[in-house]
XYZ file of C-alpha atoms in Angstrom:
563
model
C 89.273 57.804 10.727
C 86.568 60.411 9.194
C 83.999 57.264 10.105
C 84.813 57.054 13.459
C 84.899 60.795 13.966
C 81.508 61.762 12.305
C 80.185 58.293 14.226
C 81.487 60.187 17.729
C 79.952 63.388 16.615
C 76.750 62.013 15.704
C 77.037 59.665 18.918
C 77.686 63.216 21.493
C 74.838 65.449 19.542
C 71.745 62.508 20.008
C 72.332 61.421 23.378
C 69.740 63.362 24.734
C 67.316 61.965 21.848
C 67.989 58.232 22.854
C 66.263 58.128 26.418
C 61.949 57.338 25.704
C 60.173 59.636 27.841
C 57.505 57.922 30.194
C 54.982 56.607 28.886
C 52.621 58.675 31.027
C 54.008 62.121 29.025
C 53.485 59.752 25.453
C 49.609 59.373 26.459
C 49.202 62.929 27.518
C 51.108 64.478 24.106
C 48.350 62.096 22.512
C 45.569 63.509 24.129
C 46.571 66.853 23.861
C 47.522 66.635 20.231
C 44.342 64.433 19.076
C 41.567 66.863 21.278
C 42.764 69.651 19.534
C 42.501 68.245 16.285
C 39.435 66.858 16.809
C 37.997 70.394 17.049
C 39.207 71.310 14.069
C 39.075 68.907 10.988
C 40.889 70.924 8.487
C 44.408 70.803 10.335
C 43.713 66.421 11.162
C 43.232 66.433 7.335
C 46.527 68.198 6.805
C 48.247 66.129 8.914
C 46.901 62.825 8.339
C 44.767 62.264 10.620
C 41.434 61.252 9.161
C 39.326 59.502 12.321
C 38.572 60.537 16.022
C 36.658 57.855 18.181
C 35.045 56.425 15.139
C 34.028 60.240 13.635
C 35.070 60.976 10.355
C 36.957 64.254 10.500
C 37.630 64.273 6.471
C 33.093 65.027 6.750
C 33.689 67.800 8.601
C 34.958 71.864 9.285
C 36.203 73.786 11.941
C 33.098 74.909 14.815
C 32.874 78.606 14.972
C 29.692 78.904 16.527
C 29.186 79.693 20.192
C 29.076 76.256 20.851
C 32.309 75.103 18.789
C 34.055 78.388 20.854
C 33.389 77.236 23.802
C 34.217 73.482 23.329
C 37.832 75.027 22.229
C 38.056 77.050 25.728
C 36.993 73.797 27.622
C 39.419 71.841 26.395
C 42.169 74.988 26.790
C 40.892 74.630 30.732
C 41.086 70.910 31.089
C 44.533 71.188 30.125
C 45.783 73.964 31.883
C 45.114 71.736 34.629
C 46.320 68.716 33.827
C 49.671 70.691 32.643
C 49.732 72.228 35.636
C 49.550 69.064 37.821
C 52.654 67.454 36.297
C 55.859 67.039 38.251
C 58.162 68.624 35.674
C 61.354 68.116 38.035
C 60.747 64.043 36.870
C 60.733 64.075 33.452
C 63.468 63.978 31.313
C 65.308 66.875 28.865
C 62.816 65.413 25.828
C 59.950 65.368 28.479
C 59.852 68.343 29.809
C 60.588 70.065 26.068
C 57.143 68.326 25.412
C 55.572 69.412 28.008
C 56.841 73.266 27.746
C 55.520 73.165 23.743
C 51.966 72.083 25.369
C 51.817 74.663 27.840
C 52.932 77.677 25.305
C 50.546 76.080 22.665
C 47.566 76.424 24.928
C 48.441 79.548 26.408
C 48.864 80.667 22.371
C 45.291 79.391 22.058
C 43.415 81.293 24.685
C 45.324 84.244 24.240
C 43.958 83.851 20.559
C 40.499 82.945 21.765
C 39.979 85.386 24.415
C 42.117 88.424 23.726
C 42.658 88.449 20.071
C 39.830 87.043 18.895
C 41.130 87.175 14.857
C 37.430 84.935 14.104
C 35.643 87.881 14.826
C 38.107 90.311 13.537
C 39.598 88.448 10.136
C 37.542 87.149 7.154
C 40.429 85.120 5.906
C 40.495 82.853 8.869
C 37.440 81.227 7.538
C 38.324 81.612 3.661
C 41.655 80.182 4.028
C 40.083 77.419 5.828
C 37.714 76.299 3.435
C 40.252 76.438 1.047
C 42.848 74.169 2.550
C 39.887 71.712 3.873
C 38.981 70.649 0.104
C 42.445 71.813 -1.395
C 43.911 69.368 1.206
C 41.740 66.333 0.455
C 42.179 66.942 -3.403
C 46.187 66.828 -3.626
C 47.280 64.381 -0.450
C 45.944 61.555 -1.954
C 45.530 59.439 1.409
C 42.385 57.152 0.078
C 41.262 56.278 -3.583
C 39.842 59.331 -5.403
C 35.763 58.405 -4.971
C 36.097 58.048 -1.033
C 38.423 61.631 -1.255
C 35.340 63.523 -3.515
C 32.899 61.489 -0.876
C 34.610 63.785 1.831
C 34.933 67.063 -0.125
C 31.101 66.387 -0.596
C 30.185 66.115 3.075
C 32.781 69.572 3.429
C 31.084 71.242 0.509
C 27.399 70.585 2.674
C 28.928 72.339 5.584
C 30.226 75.407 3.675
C 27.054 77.523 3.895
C 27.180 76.552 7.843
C 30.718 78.238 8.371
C 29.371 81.193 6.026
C 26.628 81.602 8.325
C 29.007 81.272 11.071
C 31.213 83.970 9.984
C 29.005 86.324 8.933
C 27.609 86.539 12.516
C 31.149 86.161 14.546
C 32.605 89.337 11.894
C 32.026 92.746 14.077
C 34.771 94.365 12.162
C 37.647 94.117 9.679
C 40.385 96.059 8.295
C 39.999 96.819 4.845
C 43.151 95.276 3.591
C 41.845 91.821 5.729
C 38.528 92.675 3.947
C 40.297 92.514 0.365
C 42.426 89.741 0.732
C 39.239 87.525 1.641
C 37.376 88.431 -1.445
C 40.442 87.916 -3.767
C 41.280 84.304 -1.538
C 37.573 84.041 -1.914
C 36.955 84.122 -5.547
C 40.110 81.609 -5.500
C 37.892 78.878 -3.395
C 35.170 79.430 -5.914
C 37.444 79.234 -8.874
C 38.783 76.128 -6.932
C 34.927 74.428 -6.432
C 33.741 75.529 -9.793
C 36.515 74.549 -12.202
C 39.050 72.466 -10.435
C 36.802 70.313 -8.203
C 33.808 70.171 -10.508
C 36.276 68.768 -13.349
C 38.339 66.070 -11.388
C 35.154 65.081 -9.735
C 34.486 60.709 -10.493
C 31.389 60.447 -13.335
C 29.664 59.011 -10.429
C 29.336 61.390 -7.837
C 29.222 64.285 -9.988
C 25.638 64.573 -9.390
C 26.259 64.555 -5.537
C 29.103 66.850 -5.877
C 27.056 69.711 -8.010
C 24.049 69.449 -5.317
C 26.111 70.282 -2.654
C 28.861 72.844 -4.656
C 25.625 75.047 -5.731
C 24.625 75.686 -2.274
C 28.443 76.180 -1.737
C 29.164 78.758 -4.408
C 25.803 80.137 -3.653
C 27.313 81.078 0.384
C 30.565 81.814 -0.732
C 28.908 84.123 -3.893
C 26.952 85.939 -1.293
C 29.523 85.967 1.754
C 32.113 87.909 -0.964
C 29.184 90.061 -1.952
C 27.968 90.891 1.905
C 32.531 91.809 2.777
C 32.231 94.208 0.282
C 28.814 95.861 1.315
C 28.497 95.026 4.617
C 31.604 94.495 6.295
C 33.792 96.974 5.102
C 31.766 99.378 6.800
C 33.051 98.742 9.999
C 36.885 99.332 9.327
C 39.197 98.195 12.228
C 42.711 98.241 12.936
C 45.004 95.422 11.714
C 47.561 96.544 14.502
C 47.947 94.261 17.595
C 49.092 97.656 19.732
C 51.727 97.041 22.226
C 50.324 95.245 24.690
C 48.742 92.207 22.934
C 51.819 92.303 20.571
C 54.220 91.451 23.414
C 51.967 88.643 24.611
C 51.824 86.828 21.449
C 55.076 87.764 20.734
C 56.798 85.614 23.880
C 54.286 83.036 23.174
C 55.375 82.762 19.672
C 59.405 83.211 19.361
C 60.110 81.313 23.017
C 63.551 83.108 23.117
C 63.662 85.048 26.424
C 63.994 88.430 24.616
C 61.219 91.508 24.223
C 60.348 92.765 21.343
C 62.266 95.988 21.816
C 65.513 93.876 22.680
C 65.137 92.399 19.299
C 64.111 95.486 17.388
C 67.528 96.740 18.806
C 69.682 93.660 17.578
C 68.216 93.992 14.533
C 68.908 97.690 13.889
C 72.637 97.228 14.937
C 73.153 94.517 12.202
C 71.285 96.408 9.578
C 73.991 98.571 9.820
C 76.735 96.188 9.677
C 75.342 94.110 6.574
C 74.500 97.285 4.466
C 78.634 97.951 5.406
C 79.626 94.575 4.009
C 77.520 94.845 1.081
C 79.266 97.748 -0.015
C 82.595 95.840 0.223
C 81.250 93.035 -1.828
C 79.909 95.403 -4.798
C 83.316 97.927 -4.837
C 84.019 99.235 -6.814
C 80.610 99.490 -8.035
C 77.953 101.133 -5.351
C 75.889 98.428 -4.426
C 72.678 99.629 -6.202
C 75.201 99.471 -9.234
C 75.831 96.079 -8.411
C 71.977 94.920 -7.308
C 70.830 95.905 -10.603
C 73.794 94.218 -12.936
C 72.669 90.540 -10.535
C 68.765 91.980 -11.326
C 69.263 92.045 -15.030
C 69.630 88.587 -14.848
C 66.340 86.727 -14.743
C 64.061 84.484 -16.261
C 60.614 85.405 -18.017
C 57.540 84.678 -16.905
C 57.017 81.973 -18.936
C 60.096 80.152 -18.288
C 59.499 81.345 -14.432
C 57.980 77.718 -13.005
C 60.289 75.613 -14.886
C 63.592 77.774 -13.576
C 62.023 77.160 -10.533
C 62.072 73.243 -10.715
C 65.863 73.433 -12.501
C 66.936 75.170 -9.605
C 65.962 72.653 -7.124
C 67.797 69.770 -8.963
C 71.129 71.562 -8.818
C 70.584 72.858 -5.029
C 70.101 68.823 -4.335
C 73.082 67.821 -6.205
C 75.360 70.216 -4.756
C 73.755 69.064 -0.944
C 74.407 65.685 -2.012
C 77.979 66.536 -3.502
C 78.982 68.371 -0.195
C 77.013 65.487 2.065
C 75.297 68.268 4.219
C 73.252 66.119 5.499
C 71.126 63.113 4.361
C 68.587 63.575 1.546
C 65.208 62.141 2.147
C 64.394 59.309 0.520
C 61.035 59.859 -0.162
C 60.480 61.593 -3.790
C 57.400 62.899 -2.920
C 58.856 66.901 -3.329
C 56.817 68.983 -6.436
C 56.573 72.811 -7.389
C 53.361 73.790 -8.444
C 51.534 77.477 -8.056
C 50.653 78.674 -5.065
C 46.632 77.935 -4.076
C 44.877 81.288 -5.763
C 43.423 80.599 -1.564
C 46.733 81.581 0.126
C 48.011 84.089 -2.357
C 47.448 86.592 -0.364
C 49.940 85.513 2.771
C 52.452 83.632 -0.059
C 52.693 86.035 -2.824
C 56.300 84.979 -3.668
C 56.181 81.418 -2.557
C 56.217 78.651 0.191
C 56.523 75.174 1.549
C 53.349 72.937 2.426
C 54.976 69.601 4.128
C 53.754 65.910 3.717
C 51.479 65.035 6.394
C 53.174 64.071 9.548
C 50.895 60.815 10.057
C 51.193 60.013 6.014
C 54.726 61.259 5.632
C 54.525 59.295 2.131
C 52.401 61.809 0.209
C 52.702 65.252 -1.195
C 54.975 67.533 -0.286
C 54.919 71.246 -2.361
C 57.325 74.102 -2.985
C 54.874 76.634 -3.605
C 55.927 79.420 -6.280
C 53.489 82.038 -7.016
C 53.303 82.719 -10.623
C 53.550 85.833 -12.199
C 50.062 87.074 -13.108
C 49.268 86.960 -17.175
C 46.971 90.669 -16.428
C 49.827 91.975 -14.233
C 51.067 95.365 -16.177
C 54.785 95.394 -17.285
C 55.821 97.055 -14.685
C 54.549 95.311 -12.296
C 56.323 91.885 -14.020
C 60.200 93.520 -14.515
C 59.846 94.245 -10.705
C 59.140 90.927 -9.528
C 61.321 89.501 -12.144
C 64.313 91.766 -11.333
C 63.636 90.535 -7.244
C 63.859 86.682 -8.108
C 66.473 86.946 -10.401
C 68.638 84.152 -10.941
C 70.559 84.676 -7.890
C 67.049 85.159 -5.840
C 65.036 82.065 -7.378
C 67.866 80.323 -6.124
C 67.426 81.272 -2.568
C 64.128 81.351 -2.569
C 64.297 77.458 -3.719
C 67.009 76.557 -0.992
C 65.305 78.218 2.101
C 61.813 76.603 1.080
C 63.101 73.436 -0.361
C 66.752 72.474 -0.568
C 67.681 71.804 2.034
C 65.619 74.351 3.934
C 61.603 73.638 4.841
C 61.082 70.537 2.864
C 64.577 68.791 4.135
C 63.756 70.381 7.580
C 59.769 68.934 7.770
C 61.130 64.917 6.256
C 63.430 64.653 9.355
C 60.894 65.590 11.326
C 58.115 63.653 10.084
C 60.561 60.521 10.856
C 60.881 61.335 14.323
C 59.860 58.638 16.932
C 58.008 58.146 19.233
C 54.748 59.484 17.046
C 53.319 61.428 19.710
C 56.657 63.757 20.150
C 56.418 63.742 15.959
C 53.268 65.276 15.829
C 53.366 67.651 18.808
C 56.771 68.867 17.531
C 55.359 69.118 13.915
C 51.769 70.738 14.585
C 53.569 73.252 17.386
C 56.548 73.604 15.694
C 58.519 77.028 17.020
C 58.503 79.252 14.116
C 62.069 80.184 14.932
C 63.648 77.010 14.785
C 61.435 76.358 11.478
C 62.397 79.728 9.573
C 66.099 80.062 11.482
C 66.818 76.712 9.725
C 65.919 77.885 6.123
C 67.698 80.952 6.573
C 71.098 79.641 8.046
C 71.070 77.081 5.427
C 71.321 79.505 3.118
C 74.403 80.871 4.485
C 75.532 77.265 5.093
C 75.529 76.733 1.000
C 77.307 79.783 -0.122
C 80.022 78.641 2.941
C 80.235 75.512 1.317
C 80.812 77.233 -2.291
C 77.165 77.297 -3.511
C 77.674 79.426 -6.641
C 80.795 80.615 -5.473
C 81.999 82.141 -8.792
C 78.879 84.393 -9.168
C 78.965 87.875 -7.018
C 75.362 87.515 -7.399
C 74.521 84.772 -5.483
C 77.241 86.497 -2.351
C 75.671 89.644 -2.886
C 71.953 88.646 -2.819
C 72.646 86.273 0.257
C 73.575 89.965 1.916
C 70.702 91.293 0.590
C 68.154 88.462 1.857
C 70.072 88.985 5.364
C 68.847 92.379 4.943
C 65.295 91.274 4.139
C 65.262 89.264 7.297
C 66.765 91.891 9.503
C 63.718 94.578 8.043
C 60.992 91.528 8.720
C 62.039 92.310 12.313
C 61.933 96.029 11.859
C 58.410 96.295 9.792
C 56.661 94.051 12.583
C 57.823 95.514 15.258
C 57.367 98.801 14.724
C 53.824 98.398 12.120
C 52.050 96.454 15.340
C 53.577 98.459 18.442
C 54.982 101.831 16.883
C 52.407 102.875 14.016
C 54.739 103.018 11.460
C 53.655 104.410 8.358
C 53.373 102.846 4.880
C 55.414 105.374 4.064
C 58.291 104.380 6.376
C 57.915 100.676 5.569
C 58.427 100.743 1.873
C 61.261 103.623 2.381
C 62.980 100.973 4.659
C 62.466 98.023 2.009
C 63.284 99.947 -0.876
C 66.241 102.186 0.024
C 67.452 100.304 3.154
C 67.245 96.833 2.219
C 66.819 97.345 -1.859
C 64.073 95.482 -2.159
C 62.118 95.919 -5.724
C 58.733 98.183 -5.418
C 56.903 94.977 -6.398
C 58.778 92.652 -3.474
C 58.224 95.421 -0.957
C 54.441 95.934 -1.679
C 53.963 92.384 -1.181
C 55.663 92.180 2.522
C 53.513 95.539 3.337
C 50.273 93.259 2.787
C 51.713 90.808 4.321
C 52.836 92.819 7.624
C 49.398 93.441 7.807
C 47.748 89.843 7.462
C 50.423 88.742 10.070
C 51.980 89.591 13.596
C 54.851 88.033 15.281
C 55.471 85.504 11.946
C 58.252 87.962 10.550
C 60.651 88.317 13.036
C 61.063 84.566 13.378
C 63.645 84.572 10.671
C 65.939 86.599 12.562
C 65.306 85.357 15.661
C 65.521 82.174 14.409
C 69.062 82.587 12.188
C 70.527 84.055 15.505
C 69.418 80.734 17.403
C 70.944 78.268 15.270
C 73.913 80.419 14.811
C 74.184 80.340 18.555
C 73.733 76.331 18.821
C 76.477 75.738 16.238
C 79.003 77.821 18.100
C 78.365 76.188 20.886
C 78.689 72.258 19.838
C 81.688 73.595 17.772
C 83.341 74.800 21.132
C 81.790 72.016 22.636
C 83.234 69.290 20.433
C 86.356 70.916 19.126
C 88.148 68.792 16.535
C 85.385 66.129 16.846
C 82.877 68.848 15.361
C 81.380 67.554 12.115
C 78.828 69.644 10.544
C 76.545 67.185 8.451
C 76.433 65.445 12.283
C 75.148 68.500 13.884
C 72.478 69.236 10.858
C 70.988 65.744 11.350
C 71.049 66.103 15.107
C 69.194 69.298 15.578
C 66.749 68.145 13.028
C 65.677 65.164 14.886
C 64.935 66.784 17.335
C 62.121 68.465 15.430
C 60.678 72.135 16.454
C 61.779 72.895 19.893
C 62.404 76.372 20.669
C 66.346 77.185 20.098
C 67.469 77.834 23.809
C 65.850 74.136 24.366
C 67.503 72.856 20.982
C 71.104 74.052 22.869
C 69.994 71.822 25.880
C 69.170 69.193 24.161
C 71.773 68.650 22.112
C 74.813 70.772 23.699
C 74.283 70.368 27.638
């Protein structure tokens, strides 16, 4: 009988999945998705895709010069009008979901390219870029290591180029942007120099040093001319109001302004921070916080609790039969890229390609610094305590981002895979890790710990004070001041853990409140195929559903799969 009923359930939430759009809408996704990555090389590396009408996009980097900028706005124009031509009204649900992420994806681009302009405003945009573009060809191992190095050669030729290219599009930067990009900086040379240089084949080492000593000579000189050049001309990392609701809609696709979700999240502060004190009584909850705190590993044994962690959050999914596991064992945790430290200082998720779904996928964990003073090491240490690590494993990993990104990258036909995958809605992507993590202490994940209860509260408050910092930092000039008094005292977040989100604030806009936003949008879907389906409601049915659907915004997810 359970058969039958979880076959019914599974039957009722795919329907809409089963119908193949026309194949007019598959060859448009195409061309939209391969243009775009055409123009820039380091995201068709990261996704697999390695050729474009016989041009070898491994050879090359992303075109900031006048002429690459304008090639991007062309192509923004061309489809604008081809978008804009399309009879929606004859598509079906999946068809006109595809053709919605197209049009908010190249609205997102020109209102990047032509109102925020971060290439002329953000060093890291082009550090962080260089970084993945060799970092990427070095780990996904998608060809035989000489024709790899043979690539990162051609890249490491064009690195003075995008130097030269940033250098003259950089009119200003805000000295926290200006920082970051040195540090990320130093981490690309670091990468070139010792990394690179040392896994490079005997014979194309003499290839490789020619062109990585006109490399580390630009990327030398670009760190030195931030410093004494650049950080002259101080600007302002806020997007102001205006701008900030633009990207904003663009970015969450949930109906709602920025100040209607500001106000959401505000109310439920309020409410959490109520039930945490129920959980911790009779102990005050910053009793309470610092008993689970005291509870940690070292940062030597950091990594490896890490990787433990993981195993038992896949045996208990597996136990409970959540949802499928992927059957690729392709998963590893490894440090964080020095390169992306500063925008991951605790830790992330970096998917298998979506065209090579077979390679590498990483949990990212940044490690705890060997120079860092003591204090600076008990904080972060108290933050991912046993009860954190854990949560921190099961929204990135198990069976958050990398269970999330497999189902996706199996999704058919390819053209929906990739547009889904490369213009994923960041709502959909962080809701998922977040509601999972309520999902696992529901299902008795470390049920006889208060820590792991507790800190789930606490990481609700996190994501409720995302919303709250970015809100009010881009539109509402909140101080620093304010920020870490809300992190620290309102959501009691360690100094170290609430220094770290400050920077990161600042690096970002309208990435932060996607958790919430997110958690409240799959919330909403569940409640609605549980009323929908009644007794016939079967939750490792619904998980599998909604995630084969891929990265549709969550009011298009409830169509989908509820209407």
């Amino acid at each position: 009988m359970l058969l039958k009923t979880m076959g019914l359930t599974a039957m009722l939430l795919s329907a809409a999945a089963s119908a193949a759009p026309p194949a007019a809408i598959d060859k448009l996704t195409d061309e939209f998705v391969f243009e775009n990555l055409a123009l820039s090389p380091s995201s068709a590396t990261q996704v697999g895709y390695h050729r474009h009408h016989g041009v070898e996009l491994d050879d090359l980097l992303d075109d900031f010069s006048p002429k690459g900028i304008e090639a991007q706005l062309d192509l923004i124009k061309r489809f604008e009008a081809k978008l804009s031509a399309l009879d929606a009204s004859s598509l079906d649900a999946e068809g006109r979901a595809d053709v919605d992420i197209m049009k908010t994806a190249n609205d997102a681009n020109k209102l990047e390219l032509t109102e925020i302009k971060s290439y002329t405003h953000n060093p890291t945009v082009y550090v962080e870029l260089l970084g993945s573009s060799l970092y990427n060809l070095y780990v996904l191992h998608s060809a035989p290591e000489p024709a790899r190095f043979k690539h990162i050669i051609e890249r490491l030729k064009h690195t003075p180029e995008l130097v030269r290219q940033a250098e003259a599009n950089l009119i200003d930067a805000p000295e926290i942007w200006n920082r970051v990009a040195r540090e990320e900086n130093q981490g690309n040379i670091e990468l070139i120099d010792t990394t690179l240089k040392g896994a490079c084949p005997q014979a194309l080492r003499g290839d490789f040093d020619a062109a990585a000593v006109d490399a580390l000579t630009a990327l030398k000189s670009f760190s030195g001319w931030l410093e004494s050049t650049l950080s002259k001309k101080q600007g302002d990392w806020r997007l102001g109001k205006e701008l900030y609701a633009k990207k904003f809609k663009l970015t969450l696709v949930t109906g709602k302004t920025p100040e209607e979700l500001l106000r959401e999240a505000e109310s439920d502060l309020t409410s959490v921070r109520a039930e945490m004190v129920k959980l911790a009584a009779p102990k005050t909850v910053e009793q309470a916080l610092a008993e689970v705190a005291s509870h940690h590993a070292t940062s030597v044994t950091y990594m490896d609790q890490a990787r433990k962690d993981l195993a038992e959050a896949t045996a208990f999914v597996k136990e409970k039969d959540l949802l499928s596991i992927p059957a690729h064992s392709n998963l590893k945790v490894i440090e964080t890229p020095v390169f992306m430290r500063g925008g991951y200082g605790v830790g992330g998720f970096n998917s298998a390609p979506t065209l090579e779904p077979q390679l590498g996928a990483f949990y990212w964990v940044t490690p705890i610094g060997n120079d860092w003073p003591q204090a600076r090491i008990d904080s972060k240490l108290r933050e991912y305590n046993d009860s954190g690590l854990f949560h921190l494993t099961v929204h990135e990993a198990m069976p958050g981002h990398y269970v999330q990104a497999e189902f996706a990258n199996a999704m058919e036909p390819r053209s929906r895979r990739l547009l889904r995958a490369i213009y994923g809605n960041g709502p959909y992507v962080e809701g998922w890790a977040v509601y999972v993590q309520q999902v696992m202490a529901e299902q008795g994940f470390k049920s006889d710990t208060l820590g792991y209860k507790l800190t789930l509260e606490k990481q609700m408050l996190r994501v409720l004070g995302n919303t709250i910092l970015d809100v009010k930092l881009q539109t509402m000039a909140m101080s620093d001041q304010a920020a870490m008094d809300l992190m620290t005292h309102m959501t009691y977040q360690e100094t170290e853990e609430a220094t770290e989100k400050l920077q990161r604030a600042k690096l970002s806009s309208c990435q932060l409140p996607t958790y919430y936003a997110g958690y409240k949008g799959w919330i909403d879907v569940r409640k609605h195929a549980e009323t929908r389906l009644n007794a016939a409601f079967n939750l490792k049915a619904f998980h599998e559903a909604a995630l084969r659907e891929g990265a549709v915004p969550l009011p298009v997810l409830d169509q989908l799969i509820n209407k």
